[in-house]
Coordinates of C-alpha atoms in Angstrom, one line a residue:
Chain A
X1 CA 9.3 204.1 28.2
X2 CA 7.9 202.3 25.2
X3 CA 10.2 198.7 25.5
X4 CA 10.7 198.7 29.9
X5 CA 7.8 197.0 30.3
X6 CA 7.1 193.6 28.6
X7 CA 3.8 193.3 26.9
X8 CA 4.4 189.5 26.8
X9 CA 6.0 187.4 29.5
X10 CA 8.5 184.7 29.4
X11 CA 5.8 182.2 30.2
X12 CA 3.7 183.7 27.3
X13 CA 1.1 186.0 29.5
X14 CA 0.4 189.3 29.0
X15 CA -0.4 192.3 31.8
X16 CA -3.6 191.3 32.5
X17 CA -3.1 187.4 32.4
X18 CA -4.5 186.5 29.1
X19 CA -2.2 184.5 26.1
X20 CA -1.7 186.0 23.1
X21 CA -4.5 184.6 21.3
X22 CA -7.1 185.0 23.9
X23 CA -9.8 187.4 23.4
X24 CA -11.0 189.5 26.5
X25 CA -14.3 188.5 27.9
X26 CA -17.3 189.1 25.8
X27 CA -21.0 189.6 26.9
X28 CA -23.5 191.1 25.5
X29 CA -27.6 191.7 25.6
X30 CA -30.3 192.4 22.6
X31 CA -33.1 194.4 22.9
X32 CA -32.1 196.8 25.8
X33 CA -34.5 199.5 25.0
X34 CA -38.1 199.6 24.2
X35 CA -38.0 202.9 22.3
X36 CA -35.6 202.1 19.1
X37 CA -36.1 199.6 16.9
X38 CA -33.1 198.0 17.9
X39 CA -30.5 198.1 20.9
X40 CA -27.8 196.7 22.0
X41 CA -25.0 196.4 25.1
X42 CA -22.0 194.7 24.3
X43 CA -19.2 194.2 27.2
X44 CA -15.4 193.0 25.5
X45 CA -13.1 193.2 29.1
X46 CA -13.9 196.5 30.5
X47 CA -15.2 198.2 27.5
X48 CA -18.7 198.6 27.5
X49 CA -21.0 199.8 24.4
X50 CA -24.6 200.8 24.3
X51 CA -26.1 200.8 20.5
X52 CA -29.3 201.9 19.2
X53 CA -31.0 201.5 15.7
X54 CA -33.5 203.7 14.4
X55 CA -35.4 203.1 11.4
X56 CA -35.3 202.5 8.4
X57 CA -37.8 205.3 8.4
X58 CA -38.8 208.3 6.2
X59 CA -35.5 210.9 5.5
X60 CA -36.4 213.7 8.0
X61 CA -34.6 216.9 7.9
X62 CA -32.8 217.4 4.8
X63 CA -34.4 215.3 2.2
X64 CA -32.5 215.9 -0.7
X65 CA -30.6 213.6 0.6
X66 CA -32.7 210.5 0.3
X67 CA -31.5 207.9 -2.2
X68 CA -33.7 206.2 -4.9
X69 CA -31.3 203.0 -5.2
X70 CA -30.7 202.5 -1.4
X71 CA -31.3 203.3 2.3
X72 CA -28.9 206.5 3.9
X73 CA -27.1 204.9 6.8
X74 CA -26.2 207.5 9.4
X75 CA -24.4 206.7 12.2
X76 CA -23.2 209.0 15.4
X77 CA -20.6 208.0 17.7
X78 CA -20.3 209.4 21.5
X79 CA -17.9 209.2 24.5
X80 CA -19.7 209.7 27.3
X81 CA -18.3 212.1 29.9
X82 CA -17.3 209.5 32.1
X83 CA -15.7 207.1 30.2
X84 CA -12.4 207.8 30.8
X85 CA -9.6 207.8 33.6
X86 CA -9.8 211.6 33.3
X87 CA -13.3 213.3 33.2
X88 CA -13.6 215.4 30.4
X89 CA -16.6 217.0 28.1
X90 CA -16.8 216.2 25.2
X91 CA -18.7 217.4 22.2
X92 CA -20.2 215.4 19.7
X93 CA -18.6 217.1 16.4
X94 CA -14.8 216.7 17.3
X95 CA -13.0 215.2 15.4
X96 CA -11.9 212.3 16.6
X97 CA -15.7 211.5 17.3
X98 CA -16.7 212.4 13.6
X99 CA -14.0 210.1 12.4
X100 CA -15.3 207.0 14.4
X101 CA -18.9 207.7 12.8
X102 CA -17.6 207.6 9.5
X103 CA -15.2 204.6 10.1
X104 CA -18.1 202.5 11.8
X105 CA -20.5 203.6 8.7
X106 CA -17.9 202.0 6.3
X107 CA -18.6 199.1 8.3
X108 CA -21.7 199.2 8.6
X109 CA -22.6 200.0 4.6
X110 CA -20.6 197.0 3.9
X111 CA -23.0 194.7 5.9
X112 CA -26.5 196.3 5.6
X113 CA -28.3 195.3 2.5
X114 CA -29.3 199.0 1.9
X115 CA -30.9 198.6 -1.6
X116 CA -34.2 197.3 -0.5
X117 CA -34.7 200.1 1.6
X118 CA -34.9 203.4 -1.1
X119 CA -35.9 206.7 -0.3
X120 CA -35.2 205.7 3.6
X121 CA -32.7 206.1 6.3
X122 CA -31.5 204.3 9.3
X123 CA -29.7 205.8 12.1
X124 CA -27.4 204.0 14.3
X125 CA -26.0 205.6 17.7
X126 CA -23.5 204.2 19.7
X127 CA -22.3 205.4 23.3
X128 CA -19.3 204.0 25.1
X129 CA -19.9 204.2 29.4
X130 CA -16.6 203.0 29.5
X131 CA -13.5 203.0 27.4
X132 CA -10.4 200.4 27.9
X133 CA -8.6 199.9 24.5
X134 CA -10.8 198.2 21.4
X135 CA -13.3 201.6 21.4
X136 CA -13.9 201.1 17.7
X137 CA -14.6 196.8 17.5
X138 CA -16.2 197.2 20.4
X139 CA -18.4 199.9 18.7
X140 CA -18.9 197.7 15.3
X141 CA -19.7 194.9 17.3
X142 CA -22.5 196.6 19.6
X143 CA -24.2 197.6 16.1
X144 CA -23.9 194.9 14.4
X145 CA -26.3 193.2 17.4
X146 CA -28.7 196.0 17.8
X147 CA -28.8 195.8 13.5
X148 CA -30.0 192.4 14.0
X149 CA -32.0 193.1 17.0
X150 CA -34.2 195.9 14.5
X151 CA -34.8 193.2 12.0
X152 CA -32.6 195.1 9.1
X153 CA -31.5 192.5 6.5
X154 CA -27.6 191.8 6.7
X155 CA -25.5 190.4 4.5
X156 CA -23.7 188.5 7.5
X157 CA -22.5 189.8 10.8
X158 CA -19.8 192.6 10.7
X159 CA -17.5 192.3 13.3
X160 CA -14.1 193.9 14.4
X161 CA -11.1 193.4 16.3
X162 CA -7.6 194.3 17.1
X163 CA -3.9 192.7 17.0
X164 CA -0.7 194.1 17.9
X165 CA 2.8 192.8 17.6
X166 CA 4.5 192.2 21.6
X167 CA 8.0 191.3 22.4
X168 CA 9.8 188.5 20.3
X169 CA 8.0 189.3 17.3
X170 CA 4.2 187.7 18.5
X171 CA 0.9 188.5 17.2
X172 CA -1.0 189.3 20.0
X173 CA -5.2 190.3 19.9
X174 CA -7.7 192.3 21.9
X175 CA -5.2 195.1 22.7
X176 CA -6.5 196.7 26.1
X177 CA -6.3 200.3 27.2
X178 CA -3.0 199.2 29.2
X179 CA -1.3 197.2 26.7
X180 CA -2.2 200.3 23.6
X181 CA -0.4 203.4 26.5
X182 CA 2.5 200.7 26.7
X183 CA 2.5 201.6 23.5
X184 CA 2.2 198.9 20.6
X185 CA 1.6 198.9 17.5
X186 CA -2.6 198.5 16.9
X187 CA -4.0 197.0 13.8
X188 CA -7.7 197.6 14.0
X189 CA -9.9 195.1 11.2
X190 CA -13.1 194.9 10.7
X191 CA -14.5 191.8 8.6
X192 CA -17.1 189.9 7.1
X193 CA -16.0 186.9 8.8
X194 CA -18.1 184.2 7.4
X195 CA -16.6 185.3 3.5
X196 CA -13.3 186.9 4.6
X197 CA -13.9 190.2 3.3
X198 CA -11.9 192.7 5.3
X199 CA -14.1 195.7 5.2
X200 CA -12.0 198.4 7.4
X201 CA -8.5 198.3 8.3
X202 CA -6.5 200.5 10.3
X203 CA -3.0 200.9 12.0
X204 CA -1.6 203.2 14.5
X205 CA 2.5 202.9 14.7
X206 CA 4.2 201.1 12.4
X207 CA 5.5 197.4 12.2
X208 CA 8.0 196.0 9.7
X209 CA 5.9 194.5 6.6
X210 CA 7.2 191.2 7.1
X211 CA 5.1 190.8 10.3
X212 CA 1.8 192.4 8.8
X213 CA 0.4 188.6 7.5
X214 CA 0.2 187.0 10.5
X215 CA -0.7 189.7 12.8
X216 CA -3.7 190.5 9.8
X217 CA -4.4 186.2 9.7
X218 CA -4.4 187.2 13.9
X219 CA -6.5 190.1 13.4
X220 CA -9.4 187.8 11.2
X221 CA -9.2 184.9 13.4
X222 CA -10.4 187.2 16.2
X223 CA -13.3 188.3 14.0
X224 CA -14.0 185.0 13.6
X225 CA -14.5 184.2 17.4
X226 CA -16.3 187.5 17.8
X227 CA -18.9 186.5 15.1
X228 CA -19.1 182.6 17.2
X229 CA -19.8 184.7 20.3
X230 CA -22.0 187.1 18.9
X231 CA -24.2 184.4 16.7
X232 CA -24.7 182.1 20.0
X233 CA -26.2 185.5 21.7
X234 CA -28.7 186.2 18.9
X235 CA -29.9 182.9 19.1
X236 CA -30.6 182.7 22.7
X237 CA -32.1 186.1 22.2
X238 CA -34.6 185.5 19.4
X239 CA -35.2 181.5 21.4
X240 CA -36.5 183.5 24.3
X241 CA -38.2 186.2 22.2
X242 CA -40.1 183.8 20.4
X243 CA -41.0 181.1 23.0
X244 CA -42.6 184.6 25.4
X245 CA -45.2 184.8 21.7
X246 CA -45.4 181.4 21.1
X247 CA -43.6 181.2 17.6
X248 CA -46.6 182.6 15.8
X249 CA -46.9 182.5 12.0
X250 CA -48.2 185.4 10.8
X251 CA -52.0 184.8 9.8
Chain B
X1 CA -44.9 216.7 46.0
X2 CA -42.4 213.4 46.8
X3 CA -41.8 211.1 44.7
X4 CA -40.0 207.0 45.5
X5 CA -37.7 206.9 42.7
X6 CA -35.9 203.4 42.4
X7 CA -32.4 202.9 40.8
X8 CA -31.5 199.5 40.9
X9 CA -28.3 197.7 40.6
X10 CA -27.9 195.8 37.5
X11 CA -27.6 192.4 39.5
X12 CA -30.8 193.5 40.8
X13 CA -32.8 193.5 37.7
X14 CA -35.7 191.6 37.5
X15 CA -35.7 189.3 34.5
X16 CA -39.1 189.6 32.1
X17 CA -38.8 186.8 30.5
X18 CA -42.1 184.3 31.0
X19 CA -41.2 182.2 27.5
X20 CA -42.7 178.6 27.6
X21 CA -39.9 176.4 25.8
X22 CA -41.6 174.0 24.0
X23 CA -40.5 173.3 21.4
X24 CA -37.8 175.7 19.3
X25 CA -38.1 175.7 15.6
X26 CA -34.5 176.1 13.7
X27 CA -33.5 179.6 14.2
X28 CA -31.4 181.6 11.1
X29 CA -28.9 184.2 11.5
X30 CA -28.0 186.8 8.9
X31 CA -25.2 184.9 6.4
X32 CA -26.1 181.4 7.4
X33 CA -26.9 179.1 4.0
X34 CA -30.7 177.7 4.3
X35 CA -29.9 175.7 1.7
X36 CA -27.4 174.8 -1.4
X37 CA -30.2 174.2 -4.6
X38 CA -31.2 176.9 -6.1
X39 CA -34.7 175.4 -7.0
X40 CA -36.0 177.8 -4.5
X41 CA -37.4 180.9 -4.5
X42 CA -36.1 183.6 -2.6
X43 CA -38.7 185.5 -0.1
X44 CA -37.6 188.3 2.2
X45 CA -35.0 187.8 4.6
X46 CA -32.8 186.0 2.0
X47 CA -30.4 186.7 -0.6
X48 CA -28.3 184.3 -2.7
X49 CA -25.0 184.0 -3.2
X50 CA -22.5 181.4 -5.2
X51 CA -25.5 179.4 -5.4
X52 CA -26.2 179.0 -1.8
X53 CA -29.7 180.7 -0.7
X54 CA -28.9 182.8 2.7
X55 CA -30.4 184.4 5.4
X56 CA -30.0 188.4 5.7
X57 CA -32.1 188.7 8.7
X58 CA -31.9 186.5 12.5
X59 CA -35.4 184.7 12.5
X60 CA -37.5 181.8 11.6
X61 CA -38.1 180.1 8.1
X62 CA -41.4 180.6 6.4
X63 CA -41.9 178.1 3.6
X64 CA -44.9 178.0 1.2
X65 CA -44.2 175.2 -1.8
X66 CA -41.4 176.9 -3.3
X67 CA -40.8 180.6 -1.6
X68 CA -38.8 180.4 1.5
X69 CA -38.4 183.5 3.0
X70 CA -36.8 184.1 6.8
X71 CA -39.3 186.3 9.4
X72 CA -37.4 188.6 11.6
X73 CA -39.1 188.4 14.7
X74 CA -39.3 192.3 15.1
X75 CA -38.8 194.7 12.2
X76 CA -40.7 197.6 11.3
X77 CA -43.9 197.4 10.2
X78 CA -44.7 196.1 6.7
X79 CA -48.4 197.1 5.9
X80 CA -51.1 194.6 4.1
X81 CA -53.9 196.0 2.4
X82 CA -56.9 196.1 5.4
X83 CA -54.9 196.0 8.3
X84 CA -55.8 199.1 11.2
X85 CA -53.5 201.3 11.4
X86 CA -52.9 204.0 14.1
X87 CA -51.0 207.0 12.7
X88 CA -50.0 210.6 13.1
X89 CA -50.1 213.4 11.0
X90 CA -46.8 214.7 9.7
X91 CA -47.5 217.2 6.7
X92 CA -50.3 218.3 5.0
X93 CA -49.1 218.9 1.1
X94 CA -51.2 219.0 -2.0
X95 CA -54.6 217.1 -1.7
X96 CA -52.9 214.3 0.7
X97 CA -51.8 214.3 4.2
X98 CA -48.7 212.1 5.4
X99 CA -48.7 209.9 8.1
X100 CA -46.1 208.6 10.1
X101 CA -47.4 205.1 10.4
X102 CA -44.2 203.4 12.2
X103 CA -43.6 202.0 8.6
X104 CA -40.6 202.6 6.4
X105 CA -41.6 205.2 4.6
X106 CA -44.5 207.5 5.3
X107 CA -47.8 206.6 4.3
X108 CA -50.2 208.6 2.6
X109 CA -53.6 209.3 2.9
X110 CA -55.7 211.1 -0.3
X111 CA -58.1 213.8 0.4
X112 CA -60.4 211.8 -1.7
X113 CA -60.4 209.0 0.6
X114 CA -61.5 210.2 3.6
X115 CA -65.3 211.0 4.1
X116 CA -65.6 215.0 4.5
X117 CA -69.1 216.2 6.3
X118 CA -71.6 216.2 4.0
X119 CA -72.2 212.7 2.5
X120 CA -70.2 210.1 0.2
X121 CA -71.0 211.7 -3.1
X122 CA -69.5 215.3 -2.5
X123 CA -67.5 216.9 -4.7
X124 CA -64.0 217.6 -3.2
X125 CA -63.3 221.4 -4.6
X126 CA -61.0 224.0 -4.4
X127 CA -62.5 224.8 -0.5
X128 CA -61.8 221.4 0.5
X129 CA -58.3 222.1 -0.6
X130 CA -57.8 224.9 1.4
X131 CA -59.8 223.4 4.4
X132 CA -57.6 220.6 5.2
X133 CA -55.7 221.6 7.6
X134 CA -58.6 222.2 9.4
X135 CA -59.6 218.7 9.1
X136 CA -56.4 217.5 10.3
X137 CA -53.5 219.1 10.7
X138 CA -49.9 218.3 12.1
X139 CA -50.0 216.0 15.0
X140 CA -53.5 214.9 14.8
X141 CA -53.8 210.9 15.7
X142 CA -56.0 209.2 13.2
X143 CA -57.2 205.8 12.6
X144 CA -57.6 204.5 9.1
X145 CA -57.4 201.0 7.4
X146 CA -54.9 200.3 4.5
X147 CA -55.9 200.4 1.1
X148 CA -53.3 199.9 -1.4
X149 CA -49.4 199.3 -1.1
X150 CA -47.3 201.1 -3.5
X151 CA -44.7 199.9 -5.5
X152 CA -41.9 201.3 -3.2
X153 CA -43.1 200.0 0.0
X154 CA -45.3 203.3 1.3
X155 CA -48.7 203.0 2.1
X156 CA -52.1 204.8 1.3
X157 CA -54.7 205.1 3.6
X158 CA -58.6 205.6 3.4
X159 CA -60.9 206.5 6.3
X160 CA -63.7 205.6 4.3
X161 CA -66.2 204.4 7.1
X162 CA -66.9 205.4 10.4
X163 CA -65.0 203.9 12.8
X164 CA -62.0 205.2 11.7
X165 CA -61.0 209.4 11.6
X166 CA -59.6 211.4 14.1
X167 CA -58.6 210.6 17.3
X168 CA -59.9 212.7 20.5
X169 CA -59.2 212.0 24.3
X170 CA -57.2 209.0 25.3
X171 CA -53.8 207.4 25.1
X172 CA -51.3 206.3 22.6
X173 CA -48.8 203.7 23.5
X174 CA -46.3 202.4 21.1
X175 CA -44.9 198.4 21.3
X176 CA -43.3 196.6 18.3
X177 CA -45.4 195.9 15.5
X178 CA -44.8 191.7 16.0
X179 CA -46.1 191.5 19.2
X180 CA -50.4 192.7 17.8
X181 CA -51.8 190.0 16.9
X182 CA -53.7 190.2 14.0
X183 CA -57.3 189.5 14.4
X184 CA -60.8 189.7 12.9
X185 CA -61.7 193.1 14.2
X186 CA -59.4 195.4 16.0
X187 CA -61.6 197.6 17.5
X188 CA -62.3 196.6 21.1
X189 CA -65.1 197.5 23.4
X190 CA -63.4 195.9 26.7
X191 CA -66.1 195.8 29.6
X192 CA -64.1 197.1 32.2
X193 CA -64.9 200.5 30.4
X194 CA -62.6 201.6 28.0
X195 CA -62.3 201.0 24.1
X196 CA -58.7 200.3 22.7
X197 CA -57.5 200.4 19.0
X198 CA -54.8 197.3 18.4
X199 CA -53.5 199.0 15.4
X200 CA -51.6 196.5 13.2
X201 CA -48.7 199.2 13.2
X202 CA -48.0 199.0 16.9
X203 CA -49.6 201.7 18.0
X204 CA -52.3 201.0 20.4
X205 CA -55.3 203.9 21.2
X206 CA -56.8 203.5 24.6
X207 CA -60.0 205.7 24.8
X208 CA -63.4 206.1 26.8
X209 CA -65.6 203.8 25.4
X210 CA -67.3 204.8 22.5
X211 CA -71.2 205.3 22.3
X212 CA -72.1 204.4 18.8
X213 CA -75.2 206.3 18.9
X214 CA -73.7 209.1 18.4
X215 CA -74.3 210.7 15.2
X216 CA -72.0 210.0 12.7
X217 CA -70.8 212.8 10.0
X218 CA -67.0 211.2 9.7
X219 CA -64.7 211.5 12.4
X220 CA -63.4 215.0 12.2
X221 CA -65.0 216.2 15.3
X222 CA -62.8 215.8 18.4
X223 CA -64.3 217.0 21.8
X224 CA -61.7 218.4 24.0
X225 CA -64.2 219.9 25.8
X226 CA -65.9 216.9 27.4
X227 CA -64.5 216.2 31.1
X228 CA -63.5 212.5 31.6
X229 CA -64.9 211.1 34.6
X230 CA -61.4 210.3 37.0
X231 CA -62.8 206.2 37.3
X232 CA -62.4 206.2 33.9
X233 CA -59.3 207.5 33.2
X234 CA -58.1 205.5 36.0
X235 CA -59.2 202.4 34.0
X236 CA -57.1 203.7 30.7
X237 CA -53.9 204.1 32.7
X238 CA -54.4 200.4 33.8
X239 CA -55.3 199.2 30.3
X240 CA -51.8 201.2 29.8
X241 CA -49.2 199.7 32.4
X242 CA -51.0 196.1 31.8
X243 CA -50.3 196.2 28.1
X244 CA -46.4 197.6 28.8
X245 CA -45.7 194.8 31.5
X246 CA -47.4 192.2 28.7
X247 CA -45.0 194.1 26.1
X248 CA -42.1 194.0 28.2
X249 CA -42.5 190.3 28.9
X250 CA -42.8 190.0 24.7
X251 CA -46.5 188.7 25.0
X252 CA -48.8 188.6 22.3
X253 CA -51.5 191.9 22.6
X254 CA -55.2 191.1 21.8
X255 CA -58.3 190.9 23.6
X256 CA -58.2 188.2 25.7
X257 CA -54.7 188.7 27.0
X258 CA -55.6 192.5 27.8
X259 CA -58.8 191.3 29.6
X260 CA -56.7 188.5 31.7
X261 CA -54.1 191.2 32.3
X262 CA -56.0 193.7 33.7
X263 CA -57.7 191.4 35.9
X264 CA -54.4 190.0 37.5
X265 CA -53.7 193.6 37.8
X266 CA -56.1 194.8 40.2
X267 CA -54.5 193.3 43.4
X268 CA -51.8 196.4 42.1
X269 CA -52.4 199.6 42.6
X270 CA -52.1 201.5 39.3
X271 CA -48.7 202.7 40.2
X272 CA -47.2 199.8 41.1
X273 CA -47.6 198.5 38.0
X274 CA -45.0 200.3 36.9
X275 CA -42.7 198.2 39.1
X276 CA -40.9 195.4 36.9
X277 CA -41.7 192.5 39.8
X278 CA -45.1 193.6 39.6
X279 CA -45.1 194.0 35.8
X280 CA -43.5 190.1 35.5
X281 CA -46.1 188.7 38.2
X282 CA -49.1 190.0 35.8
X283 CA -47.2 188.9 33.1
X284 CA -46.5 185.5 33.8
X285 CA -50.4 184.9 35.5
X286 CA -51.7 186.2 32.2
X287 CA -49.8 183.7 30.3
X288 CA -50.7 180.9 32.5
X289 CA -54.3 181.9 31.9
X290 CA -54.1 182.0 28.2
X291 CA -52.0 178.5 28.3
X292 CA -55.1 177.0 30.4
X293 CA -57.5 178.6 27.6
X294 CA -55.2 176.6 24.8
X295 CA -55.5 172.7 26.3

């Protein structure tokens, strides 16, 4: 099963007519809600991501576990039901779910300047409608935009993306649902883009070590664009946002 | 009972937007160098690394003489020593009740800085102690003014005059801190018959207008009992839906703009002003308004 089908061409295209080192297409909106502090929906192909940021606000519930030196960052990831090609419940404490959170609050930690926030928490939630391959970057991304969107200082933008290895040895990025049940291996990384940092990284399958620097150097340049896309989108977001008030300075 | 619901198509949406572009000052994303020297002080929304002062936060650049610092243009509310505030109560706990205030942390308000019954110069005993939750308990709505910030950020409050204590009839509405203005006074009379509270937090108290004849012990006494004329409460759920569709739009709340609002508003019937073409339309005439006031 795994080698009939060719996840590259001979003319260099893959299944749904991209190149190698094309990235699916990315759109995305700030400030989709009024009720959090910050929202965001973030489209990459057919995956589509709604985030929301809470806070930071006072711990609520158990509060022995409020910080002095820095902010608790809680994050909650959901499918929802019909997401996928099969409908199918699914409850918010299985594993694979709980694993996501904590993956996407590594991210997040990384990023979010939590010190100046003691004693306080934020909460990020993140729902995928619709899940094609790229759940996780598509996840990072969406709340690294509704971060921004709530005003919580970042280091720089966190953003994440996948690579895989096709036929003849080429790096390839933005796996899609198709190309990942074709079954190659995914490298998923999430970066600091601006400084390099790799802050996440994860494989499914396995690749021969010789090809892991280029498909990694694949894996960062796609951050990279991500972070291009993502910056051009804030700053048509906070242009319109602040032309509607009028720029103000505060009085 | 049948009810028109709408559920549009996302192509259908209407846009809000009713921005003026005049002229765009240099926007900062989070990671993005301001500038190399380091002769600078850093303000909030920046950080420095090897050298290079940064922004943390997407926003604009505040500079006075040496302190730059980068304003998000929506956060959560930072409190300033006499702003109104608008606030609910969360806990009552040992001579202090907190307040969720829409700020980071909760605030805090003493039970010897509010004005019991009785005159400025009682004694606050052991009674007192044991009556507060009868002054106010969880889920009261109270206004009070800022008095101090402490060191970690939280606020205390004071209802040390009058016009500020507990809330009785009328409606809260929450928008995002940035878009009240700040202002001499935020207590508003309006003439169309209703008072509103712009508190500084975001929350904004829409009310029967208040008769300030009324003798004054402190604001602890909330009539429930009192039967609000329907004209009137007609006129606070307009005051509502005009400040959402100015909200939704990202328009500055204050005074004038609620006045201008609700008077583009009445060709609407209250209930259609929940509608997002007829939110924009009163949107964008209000800000055509206020942009005649300006030249």
């Amino acid at each position: 099963m795994s080698r009939n089908k060719e996840l590259l061409s001979k003319i260099g295209l893959r299944l749904d007519g991209r190149r190698a080192n094309e990235l699916r297409r990315i759109r995305c909106k700030l400030g989709v809600f009024t009720e959090p502090d910050g929202s965001a929906y973030i489209e990459q192909g057919l995956t589509k991501v709604l985030a929301a940021v809470y806070g930071p606000h006072q711990v609520r519930g158990q509060r022995s576990k409020a910080q002095h030196d820095g902010a608790l960052v809680n994050c909650q990831f959901s499918m929802a039901v019909f997401s996928t090609g099969e409908r199918k419940r699914r409850p918010r404490g299985d594993r694979k779910s709980t694993e996501l959170s904590m993956h996407l609050q590594q991210a997040l930690l990384a990023a979010i300047k939590t010190e100046l926030y003691p004693w306080s928490q934020i909460d990020v939630y993140v729902e995928v409608l619709h899940a094609d391959g790229g759940i996780y970057p598509a996840c990072v991304n969406a709340a690294t935009l509704a971060l921004i969107d709530a005003g919580i200082p970042l280091k720089e933008y966190v953003c994440a993306c996948t690579a895989s290895l096709a036929n003849n040895d080429v790096p390839m990025l933005d796996i899609s649902h198709q190309e990942e049940a074709i079954g190659g291996p995914t490298l998923t990384v999430a970066a600091l883009p601006m400084s390099g940092k790799i802050v996440l990284m994860e494989m499914s399958q396995r690749f021969h070590l010789d090809h892991l620097p280029k498909v990694l150097e694949k894996a960062l340049q796609g951050c990279k664009d991500v972070k291009n896309i993502l910056d051009e989108a804030v700053r048509l977001h906070v242009q319109d946002v602040g032309s509607s008030t009028g720029w103000v300075i505060k009085n | 009972m049948s009810k028109k619901i709408h559920i549009r198509l996302a192509n259908h949406r209407v846009n809000s937007s009713v921005a003026v572009y005049s002229r765009v000052p240099k926007i900062f994303t989070p990671g993005e160098i301001i500038t190399p020297q380091n002769e600078f002080m850093r303000g909030h929304g920046t950080y420095e690394e090897d050298g290079n002062l940064k922004s943390s936060v997407a926003g604009v650049r505040e500079q006075v003489n040496n302190l730059i610092s980068i304003r998000p243009l929506k956060s959560r509310y930072n409190g300033e020593v006499g702003d109104v505030v608008v606030g609910r109560i969360t806990e009552v706990q040992q001579k202090r009740w907190k307040i969720d205030t829409n700020s980071r942390l909760d605030s805090v308000l003493l039970l010897s800085s509010v004005n019991l019954p009785g005159g400025e110069l009682r004694r606050r005993s052991v009674e007192d102690e044991h009556m507060m939750r009868q002054y106010l308990q969880e889920g009261d709505l109270i206004s009070a003014e800022v008095q101090s910030v402490y060191s970690d950020g939280s606020l205390s409050l004071h209802t040390r005059s009058l016009k500020y204590g507990k809330l009785g009839q009328g409606v809260l509405l929450k928008v995002f801190p940035s878009l009240v203005k700040r202002s001499k006074t935020h207590f508003h009379n309006l003439p169309v018959g209703a008072s509103v509270i712009l508190g500084n937090n975001g929350f904004i108290w829409i009310c029967p207008t208040i008769v300030n004849s009324e003798d004054s012990v402190g604001g602890f006494i909330q009539n429930l009992e009192e039967v609000i004329p329907r004209q009137q409460r007609e006129t606070i759920a307009r005051l509502r839906n005009c400040i959402l569709s100015l909200t939704q739009s990202k328009m500055l709340v204050f005074d004038t703009s609620i006045l201008y609002a609700y008077e583009e508003s009445l060709k609407y019937e209250i209930c259609e002003l929940l509608q997002p073409e007829a939110m924009v339309d009163v949107a964008l005439l209000t800000q055509q308004r206020l942009c005649m006031l300006e030249e």
